[in-house]
PDB file of C-alpha atoms and ligand atoms in Angstrom:
ATOM      1  CA  UNK Y  33       0.000   0.000   0.000  1.00  0.00           C
ATOM      2  CA  UNK Y  34       1.400   3.420  -0.973  1.00  0.00           C
ATOM      3  CA  UNK Y  35       2.752   5.273   2.169  1.00  0.00           C
ATOM      4  CA  UNK Y  36       1.238   8.600   0.945  1.00  0.00           C
ATOM      5  CA  UNK Y  37      -2.100   6.875   1.564  1.00  0.00           C
ATOM      6  CA  UNK Y  38      -1.072   4.694   4.544  1.00  0.00           C
ATOM      7  CA  UNK Y  39       0.199   7.407   6.914  1.00  0.00           C
ATOM      8  CA  UNK Y  40      -2.922   9.679   6.855  1.00  0.00           C
ATOM      9  CA  UNK Y  41      -5.068   6.578   7.482  1.00  0.00           C
ATOM     10  CA  UNK Y  42      -2.867   5.675  10.445  1.00  0.00           C
ATOM     11  CA  UNK Y  43      -3.089   9.210  11.872  1.00  0.00           C
ATOM     12  CA  UNK Y  44      -6.867   9.188  11.347  1.00  0.00           C
ATOM     13  CA  UNK Y  45      -7.223   5.875  13.205  1.00  0.00           C
ATOM     14  CA  UNK Y  46      -5.045   7.142  16.056  1.00  0.00           C
ATOM     15  CA  UNK Y  47      -7.170  10.287  16.497  1.00  0.00           C
ATOM     16  CA  UNK Y  48     -10.359   8.246  16.361  1.00  0.00           C
ATOM     17  CA  UNK Y  49      -9.288   5.739  19.014  1.00  0.00           C
ATOM     18  CA  UNK Y  50      -7.859   8.371  21.332  1.00  0.00           C
ATOM     19  CA  UNK Y  51     -11.068  10.467  21.207  1.00  0.00           C
ATOM     20  CA  UNK Y  52     -13.191   7.351  21.831  1.00  0.00           C
ATOM     21  CA  UNK Y  53     -11.119   6.256  24.836  1.00  0.00           C
ATOM     22  CA  UNK Y  54     -10.906   9.830  26.179  1.00  0.00           C
ATOM     23  CA  UNK Y  55     -14.721  10.108  26.218  1.00  0.00           C
ATOM     24  CA  UNK Y  56     -15.345   6.616  27.642  1.00  0.00           C
ATOM     25  CA  UNK Y  57     -17.330   6.635  30.884  1.00  0.00           C
ATOM     26  CA  UNK Y  58     -15.433   6.083  34.105  1.00  0.00           C
ATOM     27  CA  UNK Y  59     -16.444   3.041  36.162  1.00  0.00           C
ATOM     28  CA  UNK Y  60     -18.159   5.456  38.566  1.00  0.00           C
ATOM     29  CA  UNK Y  61     -20.135   7.090  35.753  1.00  0.00           C
ATOM     30  CA  UNK Y  62     -21.258   3.632  34.584  1.00  0.00           C
ATOM     31  CA  UNK Y  63     -22.507   2.793  38.116  1.00  0.00           C
ATOM     32  CA  UNK Y  64     -24.214   6.152  38.397  1.00  0.00           C
ATOM     33  CA  UNK Y  65     -25.992   5.674  35.070  1.00  0.00           C
ATOM     34  CA  UNK Y  66     -27.249   2.271  36.281  1.00  0.00           C
ATOM     35  CA  UNK Y  67     -28.602   3.998  39.407  1.00  0.00           C
ATOM     36  CA  UNK Y  68     -30.188   6.707  37.303  1.00  0.00           C
ATOM     37  CA  UNK Y  69     -32.031   4.201  35.082  1.00  0.00           C
ATOM     38  CA  UNK Y  70     -33.355   2.217  38.074  1.00  0.00           C
ATOM     39  CA  UNK Y  71     -34.285   5.389  40.002  1.00  0.00           C
ATOM     40  CA  UNK Y  72     -36.232   6.897  37.091  1.00  0.00           C
ATOM     41  CA  UNK Y  73     -38.149   3.653  36.461  1.00  0.00           C
ATOM     42  CA  UNK Y  74     -39.010   3.272  40.153  1.00  0.00           C
ATOM     43  CA  UNK Y  75     -40.090   6.912  40.514  1.00  0.00           C
ATOM     44  CA  UNK Y  76     -42.546   6.355  37.654  1.00  0.00           C
ATOM     45  CA  UNK Y  77     -43.825   3.076  39.098  1.00  0.00           C
ATOM     46  CA  UNK Y  78     -44.366   4.576  42.561  1.00  0.00           C
ATOM     47  CA  UNK Y  79     -46.720   7.201  41.195  1.00  0.00           C
ATOM     48  CA  UNK Y  80     -49.348   4.427  40.893  1.00  0.00           C
ATOM     49  CA  UNK Y  81     -47.913   1.411  42.706  1.00  0.00           C
ATOM     50  CA  UNK Y  82     -49.553  -2.051  42.604  1.00  0.00           C
ATOM     51  CA  UNK Y  83     -48.909  -4.791  45.187  1.00  0.00           C
ATOM     52  CA  UNK Y  84     -48.873  -7.256  42.276  1.00  0.00           C
ATOM     53  CA  UNK Y  85     -45.763  -5.527  40.850  1.00  0.00           C
ATOM     54  CA  UNK Y  86     -43.872  -5.384  44.143  1.00  0.00           C
ATOM     55  CA  UNK Y  87     -41.206  -7.861  42.996  1.00  0.00           C
ATOM     56  CA  UNK Y  88     -40.386  -5.569  40.031  1.00  0.00           C
ATOM     57  CA  UNK Y  89     -39.985  -2.597  42.378  1.00  0.00           C
ATOM     58  CA  UNK Y  90     -37.754  -4.647  44.689  1.00  0.00           C
ATOM     59  CA  UNK Y  91     -35.621  -5.700  41.725  1.00  0.00           C
ATOM     60  CA  UNK Y  92     -35.097  -1.983  40.998  1.00  0.00           C
ATOM     61  CA  UNK Y  93     -34.139  -1.188  44.610  1.00  0.00           C
ATOM     62  CA  UNK Y  94     -31.763  -4.170  44.361  1.00  0.00           C
ATOM     63  CA  UNK Y  95     -30.109  -2.596  41.303  1.00  0.00           C
ATOM     64  CA  UNK Y  96     -29.969   0.785  43.063  1.00  0.00           C
ATOM     65  CA  UNK Y  97     -28.263  -0.783  46.088  1.00  0.00           C
ATOM     66  CA  UNK Y  98     -25.731  -2.881  44.144  1.00  0.00           C
ATOM     67  CA  UNK Y  99     -24.773   0.085  41.917  1.00  0.00           C
ATOM     68  CA  UNK Y 100     -24.506   2.398  44.942  1.00  0.00           C
ATOM     69  CA  UNK Y 101     -22.243  -0.100  46.733  1.00  0.00           C
ATOM     70  CA  UNK Y 102     -20.045  -0.369  43.614  1.00  0.00           C
ATOM     71  CA  UNK Y 103     -19.939   3.446  43.310  1.00  0.00           C
ATOM     72  CA  UNK Y 104     -19.008   3.698  47.001  1.00  0.00           C
ATOM     73  CA  UNK Y 105     -15.828   1.706  46.292  1.00  0.00           C
ATOM     74  CA  UNK Y 106     -14.758   4.018  43.449  1.00  0.00           C
ATOM     75  CA  UNK Y 107     -13.100   7.465  43.501  1.00  0.00           C
ATOM     76  CA  UNK Y 108     -14.732  10.557  41.915  1.00  0.00           C
ATOM     77  CA  UNK Y 109     -12.750  12.205  39.112  1.00  0.00           C
ATOM     78  CA  UNK Y 110     -12.734  15.432  41.114  1.00  0.00           C
ATOM     79  CA  UNK Y 111     -10.301  13.887  43.650  1.00  0.00           C
ATOM     80  CA  UNK Y 112      -7.493  13.704  41.086  1.00  0.00           C
ATOM     81  CA  UNK Y 113      -7.257  17.513  40.937  1.00  0.00           C
ATOM     82  CA  UNK Y 114      -6.753  17.814  44.703  1.00  0.00           C
ATOM     83  CA  UNK Y 115      -3.489  17.610  46.702  1.00  0.00           C
ATOM     84  CA  UNK Y 116      -3.042  14.114  48.280  1.00  0.00           C
ATOM     85  CA  UNK Y 117      -4.052  15.137  51.809  1.00  0.00           C
ATOM     86  CA  UNK Y 118      -7.293  16.728  50.571  1.00  0.00           C
ATOM     87  CA  UNK Y 119      -7.968  13.710  48.326  1.00  0.00           C
ATOM     88  CA  UNK Y 120      -8.174  11.426  51.370  1.00  0.00           C
ATOM     89  CA  UNK Y 121     -10.540  13.830  53.158  1.00  0.00           C
ATOM     90  CA  UNK Y 122     -12.773  14.109  50.095  1.00  0.00           C
ATOM     91  CA  UNK Y 123     -12.899  10.350  49.488  1.00  0.00           C
ATOM     92  CA  UNK Y 124     -13.809   9.701  53.131  1.00  0.00           C
ATOM     93  CA  UNK Y 125     -16.621  12.274  52.958  1.00  0.00           C
ATOM     94  CA  UNK Y 126     -17.796  10.795  49.639  1.00  0.00           C
ATOM     95  CA  UNK Y 127     -17.874   7.276  51.134  1.00  0.00           C
ATOM     96  CA  UNK Y 128     -19.860   8.537  54.135  1.00  0.00           C
ATOM     97  CA  UNK Y 129     -22.428  10.098  51.808  1.00  0.00           C
ATOM     98  CA  UNK Y 130     -22.656   6.893  49.779  1.00  0.00           C
ATOM     99  CA  UNK Y 131     -23.138   4.897  53.015  1.00  0.00           C
ATOM    100  CA  UNK Y 132     -26.063   7.209  53.862  1.00  0.00           C
ATOM    101  CA  UNK Y 133     -27.478   6.621  50.373  1.00  0.00           C
ATOM    102  CA  UNK Y 134     -27.293   2.836  50.805  1.00  0.00           C
ATOM    103  CA  UNK Y 135     -29.063   3.149  54.189  1.00  0.00           C
ATOM    104  CA  UNK Y 136     -31.844   5.171  52.528  1.00  0.00           C
ATOM    105  CA  UNK Y 137     -32.154   2.546  49.787  1.00  0.00           C
ATOM    106  CA  UNK Y 138     -32.542  -0.116  52.528  1.00  0.00           C
ATOM    107  CA  UNK Y 139     -35.340   1.994  54.071  1.00  0.00           C
ATOM    108  CA  UNK Y 140     -36.951   2.270  50.632  1.00  0.00           C
ATOM    109  CA  UNK Y 141     -36.839  -1.504  50.193  1.00  0.00           C
ATOM    110  CA  UNK Y 142     -38.481  -1.927  53.618  1.00  0.00           C
ATOM    111  CA  UNK Y 143     -41.264   0.561  52.815  1.00  0.00           C
ATOM    112  CA  UNK Y 144     -41.972  -1.183  49.484  1.00  0.00           C
ATOM    113  CA  UNK Y 145     -42.021  -4.627  51.133  1.00  0.00           C
ATOM    114  CA  UNK Y 146     -44.636  -3.266  53.587  1.00  0.00           C
ATOM    115  CA  UNK Y 147     -46.641  -1.495  50.821  1.00  0.00           C
ATOM    116  CA  UNK Y 148     -46.008   1.832  52.604  1.00  0.00           C
ATOM    117  CA  UNK Y 149     -46.200   3.788  49.364  1.00  0.00           C
ATOM    118  CA  UNK Y 150     -46.281   7.289  50.887  1.00  0.00           C
ATOM    119  CA  UNK Y 151     -43.138   6.492  52.884  1.00  0.00           C
ATOM    120  CA  UNK Y 152     -41.515   5.047  49.770  1.00  0.00           C
ATOM    121  CA  UNK Y 153     -42.213   8.245  47.810  1.00  0.00           C
ATOM    122  CA  UNK Y 154     -40.858  10.348  50.695  1.00  0.00           C
ATOM    123  CA  UNK Y 155     -37.625   8.308  50.751  1.00  0.00           C
ATOM    124  CA  UNK Y 156     -37.323   8.626  46.945  1.00  0.00           C
ATOM    125  CA  UNK Y 157     -37.526  12.429  47.341  1.00  0.00           C
ATOM    126  CA  UNK Y 158     -34.861  12.262  50.057  1.00  0.00           C
ATOM    127  CA  UNK Y 159     -32.625  10.124  47.812  1.00  0.00           C
ATOM    128  CA  UNK Y 160     -33.003  12.740  45.063  1.00  0.00           C
ATOM    129  CA  UNK Y 161     -31.848  15.430  47.526  1.00  0.00           C
ATOM    130  CA  UNK Y 162     -28.863  13.252  48.502  1.00  0.00           C
ATOM    131  CA  UNK Y 163     -28.028  12.931  44.788  1.00  0.00           C
ATOM    132  CA  UNK Y 164     -28.127  16.694  44.273  1.00  0.00           C
ATOM    133  CA  UNK Y 165     -26.014  17.347  47.402  1.00  0.00           C
ATOM    134  CA  UNK Y 166     -23.561  14.588  46.380  1.00  0.00           C
ATOM    135  CA  UNK Y 167     -23.158  15.924  42.864  1.00  0.00           C
ATOM    136  CA  UNK Y 168     -22.575  19.445  44.177  1.00  0.00           C
ATOM    137  CA  UNK Y 169     -19.890  18.257  46.587  1.00  0.00           C
ATOM    138  CA  UNK Y 170     -18.119  15.477  44.693  1.00  0.00           C
ATOM    139  CA  UNK Y 171     -18.722  15.841  40.961  1.00  0.00           C
ATOM    140  CA  UNK Y 172     -16.125  17.624  38.829  1.00  0.00           C
ATOM    141  CA  UNK Y 173     -17.468  20.532  36.773  1.00  0.00           C
ATOM    142  CA  UNK Y 174     -17.368  19.171  33.184  1.00  0.00           C
TER     143      UNK Y 174
HETATM  144  C1  HEM X  48     -29.958   7.759  43.145  1.00  0.00           C
HETATM  145  C2  HEM X  48     -29.016   8.689  43.317  1.00  0.00           C
HETATM  146  C3  HEM X  48     -28.074   9.119  42.221  1.00  0.00           C
HETATM  147  C4  HEM X  48     -28.233   9.073  40.856  1.00  0.00           C
HETATM  148  C5  HEM X  48     -29.453   8.612  40.075  1.00  0.00           C
HETATM  149  C6  HEM X  48     -27.004   9.598  40.259  1.00  0.00           C
HETATM  150  C7  HEM X  48     -26.806   9.741  38.891  1.00  0.00           C
HETATM  151  C8  HEM X  48     -25.633  10.194  38.325  1.00  0.00           C
HETATM  152  C9  HEM X  48     -25.438  10.362  36.885  1.00  0.00           C
HETATM  153  C10 HEM X  48     -26.489  10.105  35.795  1.00  0.00           C
HETATM  154  C11 HEM X  48     -24.148  10.791  36.715  1.00  0.00           C
HETATM  155  C12 HEM X  48     -23.473  11.179  35.390  1.00  0.00           C
HETATM  156  C13 HEM X  48     -22.770  10.041  34.791  1.00  0.00           C
HETATM  157  C14 HEM X  48     -22.049  10.545  33.526  1.00  0.00           C
HETATM  158  O1  HEM X  48     -21.617  11.669  33.467  1.00  0.00           O
HETATM  159  O2  HEM X  48     -21.878   9.748  32.639  1.00  0.00           O
HETATM  160  C15 HEM X  48     -23.539  10.875  38.025  1.00  0.00           C
HETATM  161  C16 HEM X  48     -22.213  11.233  38.232  1.00  0.00           C
HETATM  162  C17 HEM X  48     -21.660  11.328  39.493  1.00  0.00           C
HETATM  163  N1  HEM X  48     -22.307  11.139  40.714  1.00  0.00           N
HETATM  164 FE1  HEM X  48     -24.208  10.548  40.976  1.00  0.00          FE
HETATM  165  N2  HEM X  48     -26.121   9.938  41.252  1.00  0.00           N
HETATM  166  C18 HEM X  48     -26.727   9.666  42.450  1.00  0.00           C
HETATM  167  C19 HEM X  48     -26.223   9.871  43.707  1.00  0.00           C
HETATM  168  C20 HEM X  48     -24.945  10.324  43.942  1.00  0.00           C
HETATM  169  C21 HEM X  48     -24.398  10.564  45.267  1.00  0.00           C
HETATM  170  C22 HEM X  48     -25.183  10.381  46.595  1.00  0.00           C
HETATM  171  C23 HEM X  48     -23.110  10.984  45.085  1.00  0.00           C
HETATM  172  C24 HEM X  48     -22.066  11.366  46.107  1.00  0.00           C
HETATM  173  C25 HEM X  48     -22.156  11.138  47.385  1.00  0.00           C
HETATM  174  C26 HEM X  48     -22.848  10.992  43.643  1.00  0.00           C
HETATM  175  C27 HEM X  48     -21.629  11.338  43.073  1.00  0.00           C
HETATM  176  C28 HEM X  48     -21.390  11.372  41.701  1.00  0.00           C
HETATM  177  C29 HEM X  48     -20.093  11.717  41.102  1.00  0.00           C
HETATM  178  C30 HEM X  48     -18.812  12.043  41.856  1.00  0.00           C
HETATM  179  C31 HEM X  48     -20.257  11.682  39.718  1.00  0.00           C
HETATM  180  C32 HEM X  48     -19.183  11.956  38.626  1.00  0.00           C
HETATM  181  C33 HEM X  48     -18.494  10.666  38.217  1.00  0.00           C
HETATM  182  C34 HEM X  48     -16.964  10.664  38.328  1.00  0.00           C
HETATM  183  O3  HEM X  48     -16.399  11.482  39.074  1.00  0.00           O
HETATM  184  O4  HEM X  48     -16.340   9.796  37.670  1.00  0.00           O
HETATM  185  N3  HEM X  48     -23.990  10.596  42.987  1.00  0.00           N
HETATM  186  N4  HEM X  48     -24.459  10.512  38.968  1.00  0.00           N
END
């Protein structure tokens, strides 16, 4: 193959792969997106909950909990920009917030198991507030 043709192709491929990898989601973003999908579905379901669909709702709280526990073990991108001593402080605070989130998800599971739909909706609203506070504190400005 003629090098006048080969080299531009090579450069093109290199740019393509580096932009794809640069934009790939972090493991934390992947966990967060899984939480987001489960949260949105559950919020919709809880507007008109049915006892008959309880196992579906509990499957969603299961996904929320597993993804939150995975996210708890990961480090937000924002930490990388901080000096080492502040990184440790931030990660500890982040983990504490994620522990609180997991506790709330456990309370949500309990309320759903007991068909306490008003309580479940209240906890969902509280989880949303925890999300907004967590993003403000620990999410890097993109
Ligand atoms: C149910 C609750 C939550 C939902 C649905 C949620 C959802 C999301 C979504 C959709 C993203 C963007 C992912 C992307 O950019 O691709 C995200 C990112 C992020 N969230 Fe959450 N979030 C929740 C709770 C929290 C909490 C409580 C915290 C902190 C205590 C938190 C910390 C973060 C961070 C740090 C990022 C940026 C990812 C990174 O640094 O790599 N989130 N979240």
